PDB file of C-alpha atoms and ligand atoms in Angstrom:
ATOM      1  CA  MET J 805     -38.162   6.261 -30.418  1.00  0.00           C
ATOM      2  CA  PRO J 806     -38.012  10.024 -31.931  1.00  0.00           C
ATOM      3  CA  ARG J 807     -36.804  12.677 -29.543  1.00  0.00           C
ATOM      4  CA  GLY J 808     -39.374  14.732 -28.030  1.00  0.00           C
ATOM      5  CA  THR J 809     -41.779  11.509 -27.468  1.00  0.00           C
ATOM      6  CA  LYS J 810     -43.773  11.838 -24.091  1.00  0.00           C
ATOM      7  CA  GLY J 811     -42.188   9.747 -21.529  1.00  0.00           C
ATOM      8  CA  TYR J 812     -38.468   9.439 -23.420  1.00  0.00           C
ATOM      9  CA  THR J 813     -35.738  11.517 -21.799  1.00  0.00           C
ATOM     10  CA  THR J 814     -32.010  11.032 -22.023  1.00  0.00           C
ATOM     11  CA  ARG J 815     -29.294  11.751 -19.364  1.00  0.00           C
ATOM     12  CA  ASP J 816     -25.701  12.206 -20.517  1.00  0.00           C
ATOM     13  CA  ILE J 817     -23.277  10.209 -18.504  1.00  0.00           C
ATOM     14  CA  HIS J 818     -20.073  12.378 -17.590  1.00  0.00           C
ATOM     15  CA  LYS J 819     -16.547  11.557 -16.284  1.00  0.00           C
ATOM     16  CA  LYS J 820     -16.029   8.595 -18.697  1.00  0.00           C
ATOM     17  CA  LEU J 821     -12.296   7.488 -19.167  1.00  0.00           C
ATOM     18  CA  SER J 822     -13.295   5.257 -22.197  1.00  0.00           C
ATOM     19  CA  LEU J 823     -14.604   6.079 -25.628  1.00  0.00           C
ATOM     20  CA  ARG J 824     -14.400   9.847 -24.759  1.00  0.00           C
ATOM     21  CA  ALA J 825     -15.025  10.911 -28.309  1.00  0.00           C
ATOM     22  CA  SER J 826     -18.653   9.994 -28.222  1.00  0.00           C
ATOM     23  CA  VAL J 827     -21.460  11.070 -25.991  1.00  0.00           C
ATOM     24  CA  THR J 828     -22.773   8.333 -23.950  1.00  0.00           C
ATOM     25  CA  SER J 829     -26.336   8.741 -22.437  1.00  0.00           C
ATOM     26  CA  GLU J 830     -28.814   6.817 -20.415  1.00  0.00           C
ATOM     27  CA  LEU J 831     -32.169   6.407 -22.239  1.00  0.00           C
ATOM     28  CA  ILE J 832     -35.248   6.842 -19.705  1.00  0.00           C
ATOM     29  CA  LEU J 833     -38.624   5.401 -21.022  1.00  0.00           C
ATOM     30  CA  GLU J 834     -41.308   6.099 -18.661  1.00  0.00           C
ATOM     31  CA  ASP J 835     -44.859   5.106 -20.131  1.00  0.00           C
ATOM     32  CA  ALA J 836     -43.691   6.303 -23.542  1.00  0.00           C
ATOM     33  CA  ARG J 837     -46.007   5.073 -26.057  1.00  0.00           C
ATOM     34  CA  LEU J 838     -45.348   4.973 -30.209  1.00  0.00           C
ATOM     35  CA  PRO J 839     -47.750   4.659 -33.027  1.00  0.00           C
ATOM     36  CA  ALA J 840     -47.816   1.430 -35.116  1.00  0.00           C
ATOM     37  CA  SER J 841     -45.766   3.524 -37.804  1.00  0.00           C
ATOM     38  CA  ALA J 842     -42.750   3.460 -35.576  1.00  0.00           C
ATOM     39  CA  VAL J 843     -42.143  -0.069 -35.692  1.00  0.00           C
ATOM     40  CA  LEU J 844     -39.253  -1.373 -37.761  1.00  0.00           C
ATOM     41  CA  PRO J 845     -40.710  -2.518 -41.171  1.00  0.00           C
ATOM     42  CA  ASP J 846     -40.639  -6.056 -42.530  1.00  0.00           C
ATOM     43  CA  VAL J 847     -39.357  -7.838 -39.154  1.00  0.00           C
ATOM     44  CA  ILE J 848     -41.242  -9.114 -36.078  1.00  0.00           C
ATOM     45  CA  GLY J 849     -39.986  -8.967 -32.521  1.00  0.00           C
ATOM     46  CA  MET J 850     -36.351  -8.365 -31.894  1.00  0.00           C
ATOM     47  CA  LYS J 851     -34.969  -9.757 -35.093  1.00  0.00           C
ATOM     48  CA  GLY J 852     -34.454  -6.202 -36.581  1.00  0.00           C
ATOM     49  CA  PRO J 853     -32.599  -4.510 -33.623  1.00  0.00           C
ATOM     50  CA  LEU J 854     -30.547  -7.831 -33.222  1.00  0.00           C
ATOM     51  CA  SER J 855     -29.629  -8.027 -36.822  1.00  0.00           C
ATOM     52  CA  CYS J 856     -28.257  -4.497 -36.662  1.00  0.00           C
ATOM     53  CA  LEU J 857     -26.184  -5.510 -33.561  1.00  0.00           C
ATOM     54  CA  ASN J 858     -24.753  -8.494 -35.515  1.00  0.00           C
ATOM     55  CA  GLU J 859     -23.437  -6.044 -38.094  1.00  0.00           C
ATOM     56  CA  ALA J 860     -22.092  -3.795 -35.599  1.00  0.00           C
ATOM     57  CA  ARG J 861     -20.323  -6.585 -33.737  1.00  0.00           C
ATOM     58  CA  TYR J 862     -18.974  -7.946 -37.035  1.00  0.00           C
ATOM     59  CA  GLY J 863     -17.476  -4.417 -37.507  1.00  0.00           C
ATOM     60  CA  ILE J 864     -15.860  -4.615 -34.098  1.00  0.00           C
ATOM     61  CA  LEU J 865     -13.992  -7.776 -34.591  1.00  0.00           C
ATOM     62  CA  TRP J 866     -12.203  -6.318 -37.543  1.00  0.00           C
ATOM     63  CA  GLY J 867     -11.657  -2.749 -35.818  1.00  0.00           C
ATOM     64  CA  VAL J 868     -10.161  -4.211 -32.698  1.00  0.00           C
ATOM     65  CA  VAL J 869      -7.314  -5.928 -34.866  1.00  0.00           C
ATOM     66  CA  GLY J 870      -6.483  -2.416 -35.980  1.00  0.00           C
ATOM     67  CA  ALA J 871      -6.207  -1.197 -32.327  1.00  0.00           C
ATOM     68  CA  ALA J 872      -3.963  -4.216 -31.454  1.00  0.00           C
ATOM     69  CA  ARG J 873      -1.901  -3.688 -34.382  1.00  0.00           C
ATOM     70  CA  THR J 874      -1.100  -0.131 -33.616  1.00  0.00           C
ATOM     71  CA  CYS J 875      -0.014  -1.197 -30.086  1.00  0.00           C
ATOM     72  CA  TYR J 876       2.086  -3.900 -31.413  1.00  0.00           C
ATOM     73  CA  GLU J 877       3.830  -1.836 -33.672  1.00  0.00           C
ATOM     74  CA  THR J 878       4.351   0.917 -31.228  1.00  0.00           C
ATOM     75  CA  ALA J 879       5.805  -1.489 -28.774  1.00  0.00           C
ATOM     76  CA  LEU J 880       8.055  -3.146 -31.435  1.00  0.00           C
ATOM     77  CA  GLU J 881       9.513   0.339 -32.551  1.00  0.00           C
ATOM     78  CA  TYR J 882       9.953   1.506 -28.871  1.00  0.00           C
ATOM     79  CA  SER J 883      11.781  -1.899 -28.031  1.00  0.00           C
ATOM     80  CA  LYS J 884      14.303  -1.214 -30.660  1.00  0.00           C
ATOM     81  CA  THR J 885      15.113   2.451 -29.425  1.00  0.00           C
ATOM     82  CA  ARG J 886      14.746   2.448 -25.878  1.00  0.00           C
ATOM     83  CA  HIS J 887      18.074   1.331 -24.255  1.00  0.00           C
ATOM     84  CA  GLN J 888      18.607  -0.249 -20.794  1.00  0.00           C
ATOM     85  CA  PHE J 889      21.689  -1.994 -19.491  1.00  0.00           C
ATOM     86  CA  GLY J 890      23.469  -0.914 -22.554  1.00  0.00           C
ATOM     87  CA  LYS J 891      21.289  -2.419 -25.115  1.00  0.00           C
ATOM     88  CA  PRO J 892      17.761  -2.034 -26.663  1.00  0.00           C
ATOM     89  CA  ILE J 893      15.062  -3.709 -24.524  1.00  0.00           C
ATOM     90  CA  GLY J 894      14.034  -5.565 -27.712  1.00  0.00           C
ATOM     91  CA  ALA J 895      17.077  -7.584 -27.154  1.00  0.00           C
ATOM     92  CA  PHE J 896      16.045  -9.047 -23.804  1.00  0.00           C
ATOM     93  CA  GLN J 897      14.512 -12.382 -24.354  1.00  0.00           C
ATOM     94  CA  LEU J 898      11.392 -11.415 -22.135  1.00  0.00           C
ATOM     95  CA  THR J 899      10.524  -8.729 -24.290  1.00  0.00           C
ATOM     96  CA  GLN J 900      10.844 -10.556 -27.281  1.00  0.00           C
ATOM     97  CA  GLU J 901       8.631 -13.447 -25.927  1.00  0.00           C
ATOM     98  CA  LYS J 902       6.024 -10.719 -25.324  1.00  0.00           C
ATOM     99  CA  LEU J 903       6.413  -9.314 -28.857  1.00  0.00           C
ATOM    100  CA  VAL J 904       6.242 -12.739 -30.259  1.00  0.00           C
ATOM    101  CA  ASN J 905       2.989 -13.679 -28.221  1.00  0.00           C
ATOM    102  CA  MET J 906       1.482 -10.287 -29.377  1.00  0.00           C
ATOM    103  CA  LEU J 907       2.260 -10.946 -32.857  1.00  0.00           C
ATOM    104  CA  LEU J 908       0.670 -14.664 -32.621  1.00  0.00           C
ATOM    105  CA  GLU J 909      -2.544 -13.590 -31.321  1.00  0.00           C
ATOM    106  CA  LEU J 910      -2.623 -10.350 -33.535  1.00  0.00           C
ATOM    107  CA  ASN J 911      -2.366 -12.336 -36.791  1.00  0.00           C
ATOM    108  CA  LYS J 912      -4.699 -15.251 -35.479  1.00  0.00           C
ATOM    109  CA  ALA J 913      -7.455 -12.460 -34.773  1.00  0.00           C
ATOM    110  CA  ALA J 914      -6.805 -11.092 -38.401  1.00  0.00           C
ATOM    111  CA  LEU J 915      -7.273 -14.630 -39.797  1.00  0.00           C
ATOM    112  CA  VAL J 916     -10.577 -15.080 -37.696  1.00  0.00           C
ATOM    113  CA  ALA J 917     -11.646 -11.576 -39.283  1.00  0.00           C
ATOM    114  CA  TYR J 918     -10.754 -12.843 -42.822  1.00  0.00           C
ATOM    115  CA  HIS J 919     -12.257 -16.029 -42.590  1.00  0.00           C
ATOM    116  CA  LEU J 920     -15.485 -14.526 -41.018  1.00  0.00           C
ATOM    117  CA  GLY J 921     -15.450 -12.125 -43.886  1.00  0.00           C
ATOM    118  CA  ARG J 922     -15.348 -14.629 -46.435  1.00  0.00           C
ATOM    119  CA  MET J 923     -18.320 -16.572 -44.641  1.00  0.00           C
ATOM    120  CA  LYS J 924     -20.245 -13.189 -44.493  1.00  0.00           C
ATOM    121  CA  ASP J 925     -19.548 -12.649 -48.327  1.00  0.00           C
ATOM    122  CA  GLU J 926     -20.889 -16.273 -49.100  1.00  0.00           C
ATOM    123  CA  GLY J 927     -23.904 -15.769 -46.746  1.00  0.00           C
ATOM    124  CA  ARG J 928     -22.912 -18.708 -44.285  1.00  0.00           C
ATOM    125  CA  ILE J 929     -22.272 -16.364 -41.156  1.00  0.00           C
ATOM    126  CA  THR J 930     -24.340 -16.950 -38.152  1.00  0.00           C
ATOM    127  CA  PRO J 931     -24.757 -14.740 -34.993  1.00  0.00           C
ATOM    128  CA  GLN J 932     -22.843 -17.429 -33.198  1.00  0.00           C
ATOM    129  CA  HIS J 933     -19.761 -17.040 -35.606  1.00  0.00           C
ATOM    130  CA  VAL J 934     -20.077 -13.303 -35.007  1.00  0.00           C
ATOM    131  CA  SER J 935     -19.851 -14.135 -31.086  1.00  0.00           C
ATOM    132  CA  PHE J 936     -16.846 -16.245 -31.882  1.00  0.00           C
ATOM    133  CA  GLY J 937     -14.976 -13.295 -33.420  1.00  0.00           C
ATOM    134  CA  LYS J 938     -16.183 -10.662 -30.922  1.00  0.00           C
ATOM    135  CA  LEU J 939     -15.307 -12.503 -27.978  1.00  0.00           C
ATOM    136  CA  ASN J 940     -11.915 -13.656 -29.244  1.00  0.00           C
ATOM    137  CA  ASN J 941     -10.770 -10.421 -31.110  1.00  0.00           C
ATOM    138  CA  VAL J 942     -11.795  -8.109 -28.553  1.00  0.00           C
ATOM    139  CA  ARG J 943     -10.261 -10.060 -25.515  1.00  0.00           C
ATOM    140  CA  GLU J 944      -6.954 -10.792 -27.387  1.00  0.00           C
ATOM    141  CA  ALA J 945      -6.708  -7.125 -28.670  1.00  0.00           C
ATOM    142  CA  LEU J 946      -6.904  -6.027 -25.141  1.00  0.00           C
ATOM    143  CA  GLU J 947      -4.165  -8.494 -24.021  1.00  0.00           C
ATOM    144  CA  ILE J 948      -2.038  -7.348 -26.750  1.00  0.00           C
ATOM    145  CA  CYS J 949      -2.450  -3.642 -25.744  1.00  0.00           C
ATOM    146  CA  ARG J 950      -1.793  -4.387 -22.233  1.00  0.00           C
ATOM    147  CA  SER J 951       1.504  -6.284 -23.166  1.00  0.00           C
ATOM    148  CA  ALA J 952       2.403  -3.210 -25.249  1.00  0.00           C
ATOM    149  CA  ARG J 953       2.015  -1.192 -22.299  1.00  0.00           C
ATOM    150  CA  THR J 954       4.359  -3.130 -20.176  1.00  0.00           C
ATOM    151  CA  ILE J 955       6.891  -2.666 -22.871  1.00  0.00           C
ATOM    152  CA  LEU J 956       6.461   1.045 -22.975  1.00  0.00           C
ATOM    153  CA  ALA J 957       6.392   0.998 -19.108  1.00  0.00           C
ATOM    154  CA  ALA J 958       5.983   4.414 -17.560  1.00  0.00           C
ATOM    155  CA  ASN J 959       5.805   5.936 -21.214  1.00  0.00           C
ATOM    156  CA  GLY J 960       2.840   3.564 -21.827  1.00  0.00           C
ATOM    157  CA  ILE J 961       0.373   5.387 -19.440  1.00  0.00           C
ATOM    158  CA  THR J 962       0.912   8.666 -21.222  1.00  0.00           C
ATOM    159  CA  LEU J 963      -1.085  10.042 -24.241  1.00  0.00           C
ATOM    160  CA  GLU J 964       2.211  10.498 -26.105  1.00  0.00           C
ATOM    161  CA  TYR J 965       1.729   6.910 -27.293  1.00  0.00           C
ATOM    162  CA  PRO J 966      -1.516   5.587 -28.529  1.00  0.00           C
ATOM    163  CA  VAL J 967      -1.658   2.474 -26.112  1.00  0.00           C
ATOM    164  CA  ILE J 968      -3.218   3.425 -23.097  1.00  0.00           C
ATOM    165  CA  ARG J 969      -5.846   5.204 -25.024  1.00  0.00           C
ATOM    166  CA  HIS J 970      -6.720   1.965 -26.879  1.00  0.00           C
ATOM    167  CA  ILE J 971      -6.659  -0.132 -23.741  1.00  0.00           C
ATOM    168  CA  ASN J 972      -9.253   2.220 -22.206  1.00  0.00           C
ATOM    169  CA  ASN J 973     -11.258   2.217 -25.323  1.00  0.00           C
ATOM    170  CA  LEU J 974     -11.187  -1.610 -25.466  1.00  0.00           C
ATOM    171  CA  GLU J 975     -12.566  -2.002 -22.012  1.00  0.00           C
ATOM    172  CA  SER J 976     -15.802  -0.412 -23.208  1.00  0.00           C
ATOM    173  CA  VAL J 977     -15.764  -2.538 -26.451  1.00  0.00           C
ATOM    174  CA  LEU J 978     -15.278  -5.717 -24.031  1.00  0.00           C
ATOM    175  CA  THR J 979     -18.481  -4.570 -22.467  1.00  0.00           C
ATOM    176  CA  TYR J 980     -20.798  -3.136 -25.361  1.00  0.00           C
ATOM    177  CA  GLU J 981     -22.276  -4.836 -28.511  1.00  0.00           C
ATOM    178  CA  GLY J 982     -22.702  -8.019 -26.116  1.00  0.00           C
ATOM    179  CA  THR J 983     -20.488  -8.414 -23.087  1.00  0.00           C
ATOM    180  CA  SER J 984     -17.610 -11.095 -23.049  1.00  0.00           C
ATOM    181  CA  GLU J 985     -19.876 -12.946 -20.433  1.00  0.00           C
ATOM    182  CA  ILE J 986     -22.792 -13.166 -22.804  1.00  0.00           C
ATOM    183  CA  HIS J 987     -20.826 -13.981 -26.052  1.00  0.00           C
ATOM    184  CA  THR J 988     -19.255 -16.833 -23.876  1.00  0.00           C
ATOM    185  CA  LEU J 989     -22.778 -17.944 -22.926  1.00  0.00           C
ATOM    186  CA  VAL J 990     -23.885 -17.806 -26.675  1.00  0.00           C
ATOM    187  CA  LEU J 991     -21.135 -20.176 -27.585  1.00  0.00           C
ATOM    188  CA  GLY J 992     -21.589 -22.265 -24.572  1.00  0.00           C
ATOM    189  CA  GLU J 993     -25.190 -22.807 -25.611  1.00  0.00           C
ATOM    190  CA  ALA J 994     -24.073 -23.673 -29.414  1.00  0.00           C
ATOM    191  CA  ILE J 995     -21.647 -26.353 -28.352  1.00  0.00           C
ATOM    192  CA  THR J 996     -23.698 -27.934 -25.561  1.00  0.00           C
ATOM    193  CA  GLY J 997     -27.253 -27.080 -26.705  1.00  0.00           C
ATOM    194  CA  LEU J 998     -27.957 -25.928 -23.343  1.00  0.00           C
ATOM    195  CA  GLN J 999     -28.911 -22.393 -22.326  1.00  0.00           C
ATOM    196  CA  ALA J1000     -27.248 -20.876 -19.310  1.00  0.00           C
ATOM    197  CA  TYR J1001     -28.391 -17.282 -19.372  1.00  0.00           C
ATOM    198  CA  ARG J1002     -30.689 -17.675 -16.336  1.00  0.00           C
TER     199      ARG J1002
HETATM  200  C1  FAD T2235     -19.116   3.499 -23.722  1.00  0.00           C
HETATM  201  C2  FAD T2235     -20.292   2.844 -23.915  1.00  0.00           C
HETATM  202  C3  FAD T2235     -21.104   2.912 -25.077  1.00  0.00           C
HETATM  203  C4  FAD T2235     -22.486   2.244 -25.078  1.00  0.00           C
HETATM  204  N1  FAD T2235     -23.249   2.467 -26.208  1.00  0.00           N
HETATM  205  C5  FAD T2235     -24.325   1.739 -26.085  1.00  0.00           C
HETATM  206  C6  FAD T2235     -25.290   1.908 -27.234  1.00  0.00           C
HETATM  207  O1  FAD T2235     -25.089   2.849 -28.209  1.00  0.00           O
HETATM  208  N2  FAD T2235     -26.386   1.255 -27.327  1.00  0.00           N
HETATM  209  C7  FAD T2235     -26.786   0.479 -26.463  1.00  0.00           C
HETATM  210  O2  FAD T2235     -27.835  -0.194 -26.382  1.00  0.00           O
HETATM  211  N3  FAD T2235     -25.865   0.101 -25.364  1.00  0.00           N
HETATM  212  C8  FAD T2235     -24.706   0.796 -25.247  1.00  0.00           C
HETATM  213  N4  FAD T2235     -23.821   0.530 -24.138  1.00  0.00           N
HETATM  214  C9  FAD T2235     -24.559  -0.479 -23.183  1.00  0.00           C
HETATM  215  C10 FAD T2235     -23.676  -1.809 -23.177  1.00  0.00           C
HETATM  216  O3  FAD T2235     -24.386  -2.525 -24.069  1.00  0.00           O
HETATM  217  C11 FAD T2235     -24.055  -2.362 -21.712  1.00  0.00           C
HETATM  218  O4  FAD T2235     -23.253  -1.597 -20.734  1.00  0.00           O
HETATM  219  C12 FAD T2235     -23.870  -3.966 -21.854  1.00  0.00           C
HETATM  220  O5  FAD T2235     -24.940  -4.458 -22.471  1.00  0.00           O
HETATM  221  C13 FAD T2235     -23.807  -4.432 -20.217  1.00  0.00           C
HETATM  222  O6  FAD T2235     -24.986  -4.001 -19.491  1.00  0.00           O
HETATM  223  P1  FAD T2235     -24.883  -3.184 -18.046  1.00  0.00           P
HETATM  224  O7  FAD T2235     -23.666  -2.309 -18.183  1.00  0.00           O
HETATM  225  O8  FAD T2235     -26.152  -3.015 -17.655  1.00  0.00           O
HETATM  226  O9  FAD T2235     -24.158  -4.587 -17.208  1.00  0.00           O
HETATM  227  P2  FAD T2235     -25.125  -5.703 -16.418  1.00  0.00           P
HETATM  228  O10 FAD T2235     -26.232  -6.170 -17.338  1.00  0.00           O
HETATM  229  O11 FAD T2235     -25.522  -4.939 -15.140  1.00  0.00           O
HETATM  230  O12 FAD T2235     -24.085  -6.824 -16.308  1.00  0.00           O
HETATM  231  C14 FAD T2235     -23.062  -6.927 -15.267  1.00  0.00           C
HETATM  232  C15 FAD T2235     -22.210  -7.833 -15.502  1.00  0.00           C
HETATM  233  O13 FAD T2235     -22.979  -9.184 -15.117  1.00  0.00           O
HETATM  234  C16 FAD T2235     -22.712  -9.940 -16.320  1.00  0.00           C
HETATM  235  N5  FAD T2235     -23.985 -10.618 -16.595  1.00  0.00           N
HETATM  236  C17 FAD T2235     -25.191 -10.135 -16.744  1.00  0.00           C
HETATM  237  N6  FAD T2235     -26.231 -10.896 -17.001  1.00  0.00           N
HETATM  238  C18 FAD T2235     -25.585 -12.211 -16.944  1.00  0.00           C
HETATM  239  C19 FAD T2235     -26.009 -13.567 -17.315  1.00  0.00           C
HETATM  240  N7  FAD T2235     -27.273 -13.804 -17.392  1.00  0.00           N
HETATM  241  N8  FAD T2235     -25.026 -14.325 -17.194  1.00  0.00           N
HETATM  242  C20 FAD T2235     -23.774 -14.031 -16.993  1.00  0.00           C
HETATM  243  N9  FAD T2235     -23.119 -12.702 -16.849  1.00  0.00           N
HETATM  244  C21 FAD T2235     -24.099 -11.963 -16.870  1.00  0.00           C
HETATM  245  C22 FAD T2235     -22.414  -9.011 -17.498  1.00  0.00           C
HETATM  246  O14 FAD T2235     -21.607  -9.724 -18.601  1.00  0.00           O
HETATM  247  C23 FAD T2235     -21.561  -7.984 -16.673  1.00  0.00           C
HETATM  248  O15 FAD T2235     -20.156  -8.660 -16.739  1.00  0.00           O
HETATM  249  C24 FAD T2235     -22.701   1.181 -24.146  1.00  0.00           C
HETATM  250  C25 FAD T2235     -21.691   1.078 -23.092  1.00  0.00           C
HETATM  251  C26 FAD T2235     -20.564   1.704 -22.895  1.00  0.00           C
HETATM  252  C27 FAD T2235     -19.521   1.343 -21.957  1.00  0.00           C
END
């Protein structure tokens, strides 16, 4: 839909607290009409746009591992330098449990990404596999970053560290490119053969 098409307008969404680096707009289509030449070539129906989304989702399942890794590494470093009750907070068992759980989920998410990458290279990946990776990796990345935030405690809510920024951005990532609910339903259908979308 080229800009300037009659009936097509956009309205920017302001006051975002997530993905602030990019402009997000509402797209309004009112009796907008396009010539046949505007149709994506060589595909019929929704296959064209959906295959684009599948690529974007595949990218996301890698990207969120990077966000989670940054938060894990920030929390690990902080735990070794911040002292309370006469020792680094990383010496407390509760902090170590958080760090270990973060590391487990971080490395599991990376392995999911590697595995799906190999399947993609071999041409064996399906949209359901991508749903599996997107749902798991975004969800776990968000948990890892939230856990990192608790280790940084009050410092975790400032932009002095990257953690709260990643959390806020991941909130959008949980929703866009297929919400976590819809990816759950995609997988639910894949394992039961029963649709639950409506
Ligand atoms: C920062 C940002 C950038 C975005 N960029 C783009 C973009 O570039 N292109 C684009 O197309 N979209 C973009 N989106 C939109 C995004 O894809 C949608 O927000 C998302 O698809 C959810 O739609 P909605 O917000 O209308 O929620 P709704 O559809 O109103 O859903 C609300 C809630 O109900 C759940 N729900 C809805 N239907 C069902 C159902 N059948 N079964 C179970 N649960 C259901 C949803 O999962 C969600 O939890 C962006 C969103 C954000 C936040």
